Amino acid sequence: MTAHSYSLNPIGHIATPFQQKFAIPRQSALTRARGCITLSEAVADPRVFKGIEDYSHLWLLFIFHETLSRGWKPAVKAPRLGGNDTMGVFASRSTHRPNGIGMSVVKNEGWHQQDDQLQLLVSGVDLLDGTPIIDIKPYLAYADAVADAEDKLDSYAPLPERSVRFHDEASLTADTLSQQHPDFRALLCRVLQQDPRPAYRQKLATDPKVYKVVLYHNDISWRVTDGTVEVLSIDPLSE
């Protein structure tokens, strides 16, 4: 068989609340974070969205653009198994793939044209801000939802579901930010409930280390005490 190579050009880029890879939910369905895909000029024809309103959910295919330079690995560390055990790259959702392509299911929130830009709004995103999108496809429930599908990993390495508590000043700041970003508090809670610490530290019910996560250009400091995630402070990122 003759080997061929193919090139791909992004059809657009997505804006999301996630400015860093750390703490991005591991799967899109685990968050209601909203995103806005701005199509590139080459495909920004309103006809590309004709009929898309008939689908409640969509597949996004995208590029793991921040890890491409690191190449791929045949076996990758599995965070849910403690970070030291490995799995085959094709048995994982690792970013270190031969072609660096990812996929996520998102909710279709409609499209609009703003000036000369064609934009698609989605929710339930787990993508880094600025991620290149290479394709959009409808999610077909009859074909894509497999009733008897199995995920054995979930039976012995389920995702954490921790309580989240805000310190007083952090709570006030969260309320203020919610005026600009109505989903801010709920999104932050959903991200932290999943305990984004490395898996080997998730075993610690009390962890003195202070961690940070960035949402909507805000730096959030937090730690885990007696199994509860405490939001210590929320500060805007310096320009």
Coordinates of N, CA, C and O in Angstrom, one line a residue, residues 63-234:
I63 N -7.5 20.0 17.3 CA -6.1 19.7 17.4 C -5.6 20.0 18.8 O -5.9 21.0 19.4
F64 N -4.8 19.0 19.4 CA -4.2 19.3 20.6 C -2.9 20.1 20.4 O -1.8 19.7 20.4
H65 N -3.2 21.4 20.1 CA -2.1 22.3 19.6 C -1.0 22.5 20.5 O 0.1 22.8 20.1
E66 N -1.2 22.4 21.8 CA -0.1 22.8 22.8 C 0.8 21.6 23.0 O 1.8 21.7 23.7
T67 N 0.4 20.4 22.6 CA 1.3 19.2 22.9 C 1.8 18.6 21.6 O 2.6 17.6 21.7
L68 N 1.5 19.1 20.4 CA 2.0 18.5 19.2 C 3.5 18.4 19.1 O 4.1 17.4 18.6
S69 N 4.2 19.4 19.6 CA 5.6 19.5 19.5 C 6.3 18.4 20.3 O 7.5 18.0 20.1
R70 N 5.6 17.8 21.3 CA 6.2 16.7 22.1 C 6.1 15.3 21.5 O 6.7 14.4 22.0
G71 N 5.4 15.3 20.3 CA 5.3 14.0 19.6 C 4.3 13.0 20.3 O 3.6 13.4 21.2
W72 N 4.3 11.8 19.9 CA 3.4 10.8 20.4 C 4.1 9.7 21.2 O 5.3 9.5 21.0
K73 N 3.3 8.9 21.9 CA 3.9 7.8 22.7 C 3.0 6.6 22.5 O 1.8 6.7 22.6
P74 N 3.6 5.4 22.3 CA 2.7 4.2 22.2 C 2.0 3.8 23.5 O 0.9 3.3 23.4
A75 N 2.6 4.1 24.6 CA 2.0 3.9 25.9 C 2.1 5.2 26.7 O 3.1 5.9 26.7
V76 N 1.0 5.5 27.4 CA 0.9 6.8 28.1 C 0.4 6.6 29.5 O -0.2 5.6 29.8
K77 N 0.8 7.5 30.4 CA 0.4 7.4 31.8 C -1.1 7.7 31.9 O -1.7 8.5 31.2
A78 N -1.8 6.9 32.7 CA -3.2 7.0 32.9 C -3.5 7.7 34.2 O -3.3 7.2 35.3
P79 N -3.9 9.0 34.2 CA -4.2 9.8 35.4 C -5.1 9.1 36.3 O -4.9 9.1 37.6
R80 N -6.1 8.5 35.8 CA -7.1 7.9 36.7 C -6.6 6.6 37.4 O -7.2 6.1 38.3
L81 N -5.5 6.1 36.9 CA -4.9 4.9 37.6 C -3.7 5.3 38.5 O -2.9 4.5 38.8
G82 N -3.6 6.6 38.8 CA -2.6 7.0 39.7 C -1.5 7.8 39.1 O -0.6 8.3 39.8
G83 N -1.4 7.8 37.8 CA -0.4 8.6 37.1 C 0.9 7.8 36.8 O 1.7 8.3 36.0
N84 N 1.0 6.6 37.3 CA 2.2 5.8 37.1 C 2.0 4.6 36.1 O 2.8 4.3 35.3
D85 N 0.8 4.0 36.3 CA 0.4 2.9 35.4 C 0.2 3.5 34.0 O -0.2 4.6 33.8
T86 N 0.5 2.6 33.0 CA 0.3 3.1 31.6 C -0.7 2.3 30.9 O -1.1 1.2 31.3
M87 N -1.2 2.9 29.8 CA -2.2 2.2 28.9 C -1.7 2.5 27.5 O -1.0 3.5 27.2
G88 N -2.1 1.7 26.5 CA -1.8 2.0 25.1 C -2.5 3.3 24.7 O -3.6 3.6 25.1
V89 N -1.8 4.0 23.8 CA -2.4 5.3 23.4 C -3.8 5.2 22.8 O -4.6 6.0 23.0
F90 N -4.0 4.1 22.1 CA -5.3 3.9 21.5 C -6.4 3.3 22.5 O -7.6 3.2 22.1
A91 N -6.0 3.1 23.7 CA -6.9 2.7 24.8 C -7.1 3.9 25.7 O -7.6 3.7 26.9
S92 N -6.8 5.1 25.3 CA -6.8 6.3 26.1 C -7.3 7.5 25.3 O -7.5 7.4 24.1
R93 N -7.5 8.6 26.1 CA -7.9 9.9 25.4 C -6.7 10.8 25.5 O -6.9 12.0 25.5
S94 N -5.5 10.3 25.7 CA -4.3 11.1 25.8 C -4.1 12.1 24.7 O -4.5 11.8 23.5
T95 N -3.5 13.2 25.0 CA -3.2 14.2 24.0 C -2.0 13.8 23.1 O -1.8 14.3 22.0
H96 N -1.2 12.9 23.6 CA 0.1 12.5 22.9 C -0.2 11.4 21.9 O 0.1 10.2 22.1
R97 N -0.8 11.8 20.8 CA -1.3 10.8 19.8 C -0.5 11.0 18.5 O 0.0 12.1 18.2
P98 N -0.5 10.0 17.6 CA 0.2 10.1 16.4 C -0.2 11.3 15.5 O 0.6 11.9 14.8
N99 N -1.5 11.6 15.6 CA -2.0 12.8 14.8 C -2.5 13.9 15.6 O -3.0 14.9 15.1
G100 N -2.5 13.8 16.9 CA -2.9 14.9 17.8 C -4.3 15.4 17.6 O -4.5 16.6 17.7
I101 N -5.2 14.5 17.3 CA -6.6 14.9 17.1 C -7.4 14.5 18.3 O -7.3 13.4 18.8
G102 N -8.3 15.4 18.7 CA -9.2 15.2 19.8 C -10.6 15.3 19.4 O -10.9 15.8 18.3
M103 N -11.6 14.8 20.2 CA -13.0 14.9 19.8 C -13.8 15.1 21.1 O -13.5 14.5 22.1
S104 N -14.9 15.9 21.0 CA -15.7 16.1 22.2 C -17.1 16.3 21.7 O -17.4 16.9 20.6
V105 N -18.1 15.8 22.5 CA -19.5 16.1 22.3 C -19.9 17.4 23.0 O -19.6 17.5 24.2
V106 N -20.5 18.3 22.4 CA -21.0 19.5 23.0 C -22.4 19.8 22.6 O -23.0 19.2 21.7
K107 N -23.1 20.6 23.4 CA -24.5 21.0 23.2 C -24.5 22.1 22.2 O -23.8 23.1 22.3
N108 N -25.4 22.1 21.2 CA -25.6 23.1 20.2 C -26.4 24.2 20.8 O -27.6 24.0 21.1
E109 N -25.8 25.4 20.9 CA -26.5 26.6 21.4 C -26.9 27.6 20.3 O -27.3 28.7 20.6
G110 N -26.7 27.2 19.1 CA -27.1 28.1 18.0 C -26.0 28.9 17.4 O -24.9 29.0 18.0
W111 N -26.2 29.4 16.2 CA -25.2 30.2 15.5 C -25.7 31.6 15.2 O -26.9 31.8 15.2
H112 N -24.8 32.5 14.9 CA -25.2 33.8 14.5 C -24.0 34.4 13.7 O -22.9 33.9 13.7
Q113 N -24.4 35.5 13.0 CA -23.4 36.2 12.2 C -23.2 37.6 12.8 O -24.2 38.3 13.0
Q114 N -22.0 37.9 13.2 CA -21.7 39.2 13.9 C -20.7 39.9 13.0 O -19.5 39.5 12.9
D115 N -21.2 41.0 12.4 CA -20.4 41.7 11.4 C -20.0 40.7 10.3 O -20.8 40.2 9.7
D116 N -18.7 40.5 10.1 CA -18.3 39.6 9.0 C -17.9 38.2 9.6 O -17.2 37.4 8.9
Q117 N -18.2 38.0 10.9 CA -17.8 36.7 11.5 C -19.0 35.8 11.7 O -20.0 36.2 12.1
L118 N -18.7 34.5 11.4 CA -19.7 33.5 11.6 C -19.4 32.7 12.8 O -18.3 32.2 12.9
Q119 N -20.3 32.6 13.8 CA -19.9 32.0 15.1 C -21.0 31.0 15.5 O -22.2 31.2 15.3
L120 N -20.5 29.9 16.1 CA -21.3 28.8 16.6 C -21.1 28.8 18.1 O -20.0 28.7 18.6
L121 N -22.2 28.9 18.9 CA -22.2 28.8 20.3 C -22.4 27.4 20.8 O -23.4 26.7 20.3
V122 N -21.7 26.9 21.7 CA -21.8 25.5 22.2 C -21.6 25.6 23.8 O -21.1 26.5 24.3
S123 N -22.0 24.5 24.4 CA -21.8 24.4 25.9 C -21.4 23.0 26.2 O -21.6 22.1 25.4
G124 N -20.9 22.8 27.4 CA -20.3 21.5 27.8 C -19.0 21.3 27.2 O -18.6 20.2 26.8
V125 N -18.2 22.3 27.1 CA -16.8 22.2 26.4 C -15.8 21.8 27.4 O -15.8 22.1 28.6
D126 N -14.8 21.1 26.9 CA -13.6 20.7 27.7 C -12.3 21.1 27.0 O -11.3 20.4 27.0
L127 N -12.4 22.2 26.2 CA -11.3 22.6 25.4 C -10.6 23.8 25.9 O -11.2 24.7 26.4
L128 N -9.3 23.9 25.6 CA -8.5 25.0 26.0 C -8.8 26.2 25.1 O -9.2 26.1 23.9
D129 N -8.8 27.4 25.7 CA -9.1 28.6 25.0 C -8.2 28.7 23.8 O -7.0 28.6 23.9
G130 N -8.7 29.0 22.6 CA -7.9 29.1 21.4 C -7.7 27.8 20.6 O -6.9 27.8 19.6
T131 N -8.3 26.7 21.0 CA -8.1 25.4 20.4 C -8.5 25.5 18.9 O -9.6 25.9 18.6
P132 N -7.7 25.0 18.0 CA -8.1 25.0 16.6 C -9.2 23.8 16.3 O -8.9 22.7 16.7
I133 N -10.2 24.2 15.7 CA -11.3 23.2 15.4 C -11.1 22.8 13.9 O -10.9 23.6 13.0
I134 N -11.1 21.5 13.7 CA -10.9 21.0 12.3 C -12.2 20.4 11.7 O -12.2 20.2 10.4
D135 N -13.2 20.1 12.4 CA -14.4 19.7 11.8 C -15.6 19.8 12.9 O -15.3 19.7 14.1
I136 N -16.8 19.9 12.4 CA -18.0 19.9 13.2 C -19.0 18.9 12.6 O -19.2 19.0 11.4
K137 N -19.5 18.0 13.4 CA -20.4 16.9 12.8 C -21.6 16.8 13.8 O -21.4 17.0 15.0
P138 N -22.8 16.5 13.3 CA -23.9 16.3 14.2 C -23.7 15.0 15.0 O -23.2 14.0 14.5
Y139 N -24.2 15.1 16.2 CA -24.2 13.9 17.1 C -25.5 13.2 16.8 O -26.6 13.7 16.9
L140 N -25.4 11.9 16.4 CA -26.6 11.1 16.1 C -26.9 10.1 17.2 O -26.1 9.1 17.3
A141 N -27.9 10.3 17.9 CA -28.2 9.5 19.1 C -28.4 8.0 18.7 O -27.9 7.1 19.4
Y142 N -29.0 7.7 17.6 CA -29.3 6.3 17.2 C -28.0 5.6 16.8 O -27.9 4.4 16.9
A143 N -27.0 6.4 16.4 CA -25.8 5.7 15.9 C -24.6 5.9 16.9 O -23.8 5.0 17.1
D144 N -24.6 7.0 17.6 CA -23.5 7.4 18.5 C -23.6 6.9 19.9 O -22.6 6.8 20.7
A145 N -24.9 6.8 20.4 CA -25.1 6.3 21.8 C -25.3 4.8 21.8 O -26.3 4.3 21.3
V146 N -24.3 4.1 22.3 CA -24.3 2.6 22.3 C -24.8 2.1 23.6 O -24.1 2.3 24.7
A147 N -26.0 1.6 23.7 CA -26.6 1.2 24.9 C -25.8 0.2 25.8 O -25.8 0.3 27.0
D148 N -25.2 -0.7 25.2 CA -24.5 -1.7 25.9 C -22.9 -1.5 26.0 O -22.2 -2.4 26.2
A149 N -22.5 -0.3 25.7 CA -21.1 0.0 25.8 C -20.6 -0.1 27.2 O -21.3 0.2 28.2
E150 N -19.3 -0.5 27.3 CA -18.7 -0.7 28.6 C -17.5 0.1 28.8 O -16.7 0.4 27.9
D151 N -17.3 0.6 30.0 CA -16.1 1.3 30.4 C -15.7 0.7 31.8 O -16.1 1.2 32.8
K152 N -14.8 -0.3 31.7 CA -14.5 -1.0 32.9 C -13.6 -0.1 33.9 O -13.6 -0.3 35.1
L153 N -12.9 0.9 33.3 CA -12.1 1.7 34.1 C -12.9 2.5 35.1 O -12.5 2.7 36.3
D154 N -14.2 2.8 34.7 CA -15.0 3.6 35.6 C -15.4 2.8 36.9 O -15.8 3.4 37.9
S155 N -15.4 1.5 36.8 CA -15.8 0.7 37.9 C -14.8 0.6 39.0 O -15.2 0.5 40.2
Y156 N -13.5 0.8 38.7 CA -12.5 0.8 39.7 C -11.7 2.1 39.9 O -10.9 2.2 40.7
A157 N -12.0 3.0 39.0 CA -11.3 4.3 39.1 C -12.3 5.4 38.8 O -12.1 6.2 37.8
P158 N -13.4 5.5 39.5 CA -14.4 6.6 39.2 C -13.9 8.0 39.5 O -12.9 8.1 40.3
L159 N -14.4 8.9 38.8 CA -14.0 10.3 39.1 C -14.5 10.8 40.4 O -15.6 10.4 40.9
P160 N -13.7 11.6 41.1 CA -14.1 12.1 42.4 C -15.3 13.0 42.3 O -15.6 13.5 41.3
E161 N -16.0 13.2 43.4 CA -17.1 14.1 43.5 C -17.1 14.8 44.9 O -17.8 14.4 45.8
R162 N -16.2 15.8 45.0 CA -16.0 16.4 46.3 C -16.9 17.6 46.5 O -17.4 18.2 45.6
S163 N -17.1 17.9 47.8 CA -17.8 19.2 48.1 C -16.9 20.3 48.0 O -15.7 20.2 48.1
V164 N -17.5 21.5 47.7 CA -16.7 22.7 47.5 C -17.2 23.8 48.4 O -18.4 24.0 48.5
R165 N -16.3 24.5 49.1 CA -16.7 25.5 50.1 C -15.8 26.8 49.8 O -14.6 26.7 49.6
F166 N -16.5 27.9 49.7 CA -15.8 29.2 49.4 C -15.5 29.9 50.7 O -16.4 30.0 51.6
H167 N -14.3 30.4 50.9 CA -14.0 31.3 52.0 C -14.8 32.6 51.7 O -15.1 32.9 50.5
D168 N -15.1 33.4 52.7 CA -16.0 34.6 52.6 C -15.6 35.5 51.5 O -16.4 35.9 50.6
E169 N -14.4 35.9 51.4 CA -13.9 36.9 50.4 C -14.0 36.3 49.0 O -14.4 37.0 48.1
A170 N -13.6 35.1 48.9 CA -13.7 34.4 47.6 C -15.1 34.3 47.1 O -15.4 34.4 45.9
S171 N -16.1 34.0 48.1 CA -17.5 33.9 47.7 C -18.0 35.2 47.2 O -18.7 35.3 46.2
L172 N -17.6 36.3 47.8 CA -18.0 37.7 47.4 C -17.5 38.0 46.0 O -18.2 38.5 45.1
T173 N -16.2 37.6 45.8 CA -15.6 37.8 44.4 C -16.3 37.0 43.4 O -16.6 37.4 42.3
A174 N -16.7 35.7 43.7 CA -17.4 34.9 42.8 C -18.7 35.5 42.4 O -19.2 35.4 41.3
D175 N -19.4 36.1 43.4 CA -20.7 36.7 43.1 C -20.5 37.9 42.2 O -21.4 38.1 41.3
T176 N -19.5 38.6 42.4 CA -19.2 39.8 41.5 C -18.9 39.3 40.1 O -19.5 39.9 39.1
L177 N -18.1 38.3 40.0 CA -17.7 37.8 38.6 C -18.9 37.2 37.9 O -19.0 37.2 36.7
S178 N -19.9 36.7 38.7 CA -21.1 36.0 38.1 C -21.9 37.1 37.4 O -22.8 36.7 36.6
Q179 N -21.8 38.3 37.7 CA -22.5 39.4 37.0 C -22.0 39.5 35.5 O -22.8 39.8 34.6
Q180 N -20.7 39.2 35.3 CA -20.2 39.2 34.0 C -20.3 37.8 33.3 O -20.5 37.7 32.1
H181 N -20.0 36.8 34.1 CA -20.1 35.4 33.6 C -21.1 34.7 34.5 O -20.7 34.1 35.6
P182 N -22.3 34.6 34.1 CA -23.4 34.0 35.0 C -23.0 32.6 35.4 O -23.5 32.1 36.4
D183 N -22.2 31.8 34.6 CA -21.9 30.5 35.0 C -20.7 30.3 35.8 O -20.2 29.2 36.1
F184 N -20.1 31.4 36.3 CA -18.8 31.3 36.9 C -18.7 30.4 38.1 O -17.9 29.5 38.2
R185 N -19.6 30.7 39.1 CA -19.6 29.9 40.3 C -19.9 28.4 40.0 O -19.2 27.5 40.5
A186 N -20.9 28.2 39.3 CA -21.3 26.8 39.0 C -20.2 26.0 38.2 O -19.9 24.9 38.5
L187 N -19.5 26.7 37.3 CA -18.5 26.1 36.5 C -17.3 25.8 37.4 O -16.7 24.7 37.3
L188 N -16.9 26.8 38.3 CA -15.8 26.6 39.2 C -16.1 25.4 40.1 O -15.2 24.5 40.3
C189 N -17.3 25.3 40.6 CA -17.6 24.2 41.5 C -17.5 22.9 40.8 O -17.0 21.9 41.3
R190 N -18.0 22.8 39.5 CA -18.0 21.6 38.8 C -16.5 21.1 38.5 O -16.2 19.9 38.6
V191 N -15.7 22.1 38.2 CA -14.3 21.8 37.9 C -13.6 21.2 39.2 O -12.9 20.2 39.1
L192 N -13.9 21.9 40.3 CA -13.2 21.5 41.6 C -13.8 20.2 42.2 O -13.1 19.5 42.9
Q193 N -15.1 20.0 42.0 CA -15.7 18.7 42.5 C -14.9 17.5 42.0 O -14.9 16.5 42.6
Q194 N -14.4 17.6 40.8 CA -13.7 16.5 40.2 C -12.2 16.3 40.7 O -11.5 15.4 40.3
D195 N -11.9 17.2 41.6 CA -10.5 17.2 42.3 C -9.4 17.0 41.2 O -8.9 15.9 41.0
P196 N -9.0 18.1 40.6 CA -8.0 18.1 39.5 C -6.6 17.8 40.0 O -5.7 17.9 39.2
R197 N -6.4 17.6 41.3 CA -5.1 17.2 41.7 C -4.6 16.0 41.0 O -5.4 15.1 40.5
P198 N -3.2 15.8 41.0 CA -2.7 14.5 40.4 C -3.3 13.3 41.2 O -3.6 13.4 42.4
A199 N -3.6 12.2 40.5 CA -4.3 11.1 41.1 C -3.7 10.6 42.4 O -4.4 10.2 43.4
Y200 N -2.3 10.6 42.5 CA -1.7 10.1 43.7 C -1.9 11.0 44.9 O -1.9 10.6 46.1
R201 N -2.3 12.3 44.7 CA -2.6 13.2 45.8 C -4.1 13.2 46.1 O -4.5 13.7 47.2
Q202 N -4.9 12.7 45.2 CA -6.3 12.6 45.5 C -6.6 11.7 46.6 O -7.7 11.8 47.2
K203 N -5.7 10.9 47.0 CA -5.8 10.0 48.1 C -5.7 10.7 49.5 O -6.1 10.2 50.5
L204 N -5.2 11.9 49.4 CA -5.0 12.7 50.6 C -6.3 13.5 50.9 O -6.7 14.4 50.2
A205 N -7.0 13.2 52.0 CA -8.2 13.9 52.4 C -7.9 15.3 52.8 O -8.7 16.2 52.7
T206 N -6.7 15.5 53.4 CA -6.2 16.8 53.8 C -4.9 17.0 53.1 O -3.9 16.3 53.3
D207 N -4.8 18.1 52.3 CA -3.6 18.3 51.5 C -3.2 19.8 51.8 O -3.9 20.7 51.4
P208 N -2.0 20.0 52.4 CA -1.6 21.4 52.7 C -1.3 22.2 51.5 O -1.2 23.5 51.6
K209 N -1.0 21.6 50.4 CA -0.6 22.3 49.2 C -1.7 23.2 48.6 O -2.8 22.7 48.6
V210 N -1.4 24.4 48.3 CA -2.3 25.3 47.6 C -2.2 25.2 46.1 O -1.1 25.4 45.6
Y211 N -3.3 24.9 45.4 CA -3.3 24.7 44.0 C -3.9 25.9 43.3 O -4.6 26.7 44.0
K212 N -3.7 26.1 42.1 CA -4.3 27.2 41.3 C -4.9 26.7 40.0 O -4.5 25.8 39.4
V213 N -6.0 27.3 39.7 CA -6.7 27.1 38.4 C -7.1 28.4 37.8 O -7.5 29.3 38.6
V214 N -7.1 28.5 36.5 CA -7.4 29.8 35.9 C -8.7 29.6 35.1 O -8.9 28.7 34.2
L215 N -9.7 30.5 35.4 CA -11.0 30.5 34.7 C -11.3 31.9 34.3 O -11.2 32.8 35.2
Y216 N -11.7 32.2 33.1 CA -12.1 33.5 32.7 C -11.1 34.6 33.1 O -11.4 35.6 33.6
H217 N -9.8 34.2 32.9 CA -8.7 35.2 33.2 C -8.7 35.5 34.7 O -8.2 36.6 35.1
N218 N -9.1 34.6 35.6 CA -9.0 34.8 37.0 C -8.2 33.6 37.6 O -8.4 32.5 37.2
D219 N -7.4 33.9 38.5 CA -6.5 33.0 39.2 C -7.2 32.5 40.5 O -7.3 33.4 41.4
I220 N -7.6 31.3 40.6 CA -8.3 30.8 41.8 C -7.3 29.9 42.6 O -6.7 28.9 42.0
S221 N -7.2 30.2 43.9 CA -6.3 29.4 44.8 C -7.2 28.5 45.6 O -8.3 29.0 46.1
W222 N -6.8 27.2 45.8 CA -7.7 26.3 46.5 C -6.8 25.2 47.1 O -5.7 25.0 46.7
R223 N -7.4 24.5 48.1 CA -6.8 23.4 48.7 C -7.9 22.4 49.2 O -9.1 22.7 49.1
V224 N -7.4 21.2 49.6 CA -8.4 20.2 50.1 C -8.2 20.0 51.6 O -7.1 19.7 52.0
T225 N -9.3 20.1 52.3 CA -9.2 19.9 53.8 C -10.4 19.0 54.2 O -11.5 19.3 53.9
D226 N -10.0 17.9 54.9 CA -11.0 17.0 55.3 C -12.0 16.5 54.2 O -13.2 16.4 54.4
G227 N -11.4 16.4 53.0 CA -12.2 15.9 51.9 C -13.0 16.9 51.1 O -13.6 16.6 50.1
T228 N -12.9 18.2 51.6 CA -13.7 19.3 51.0 C -12.7 20.2 50.3 O -11.7 20.6 50.8
V229 N -13.1 20.6 49.1 CA -12.2 21.6 48.4 C -12.6 23.0 48.9 O -13.8 23.4 48.9
E230 N -11.6 23.7 49.4 CA -11.8 25.1 49.9 C -11.3 26.1 48.8 O -10.1 26.0 48.5
V231 N -12.1 27.0 48.4 CA -11.7 28.1 47.5 C -11.2 29.2 48.4 O -11.9 29.8 49.1
L232 N -9.9 29.5 48.3 CA -9.2 30.4 49.2 C -9.3 31.9 48.7 O -9.6 32.8 49.5
S233 N -9.1 32.1 47.4 CA -9.1 33.4 46.9 C -9.3 33.3 45.4 O -9.0 32.3 44.7
I234 N -9.8 34.5 44.8 CA -10.0 34.6 43.4 C -9.4 36.0 43.0 O -9.9 37.0 43.5

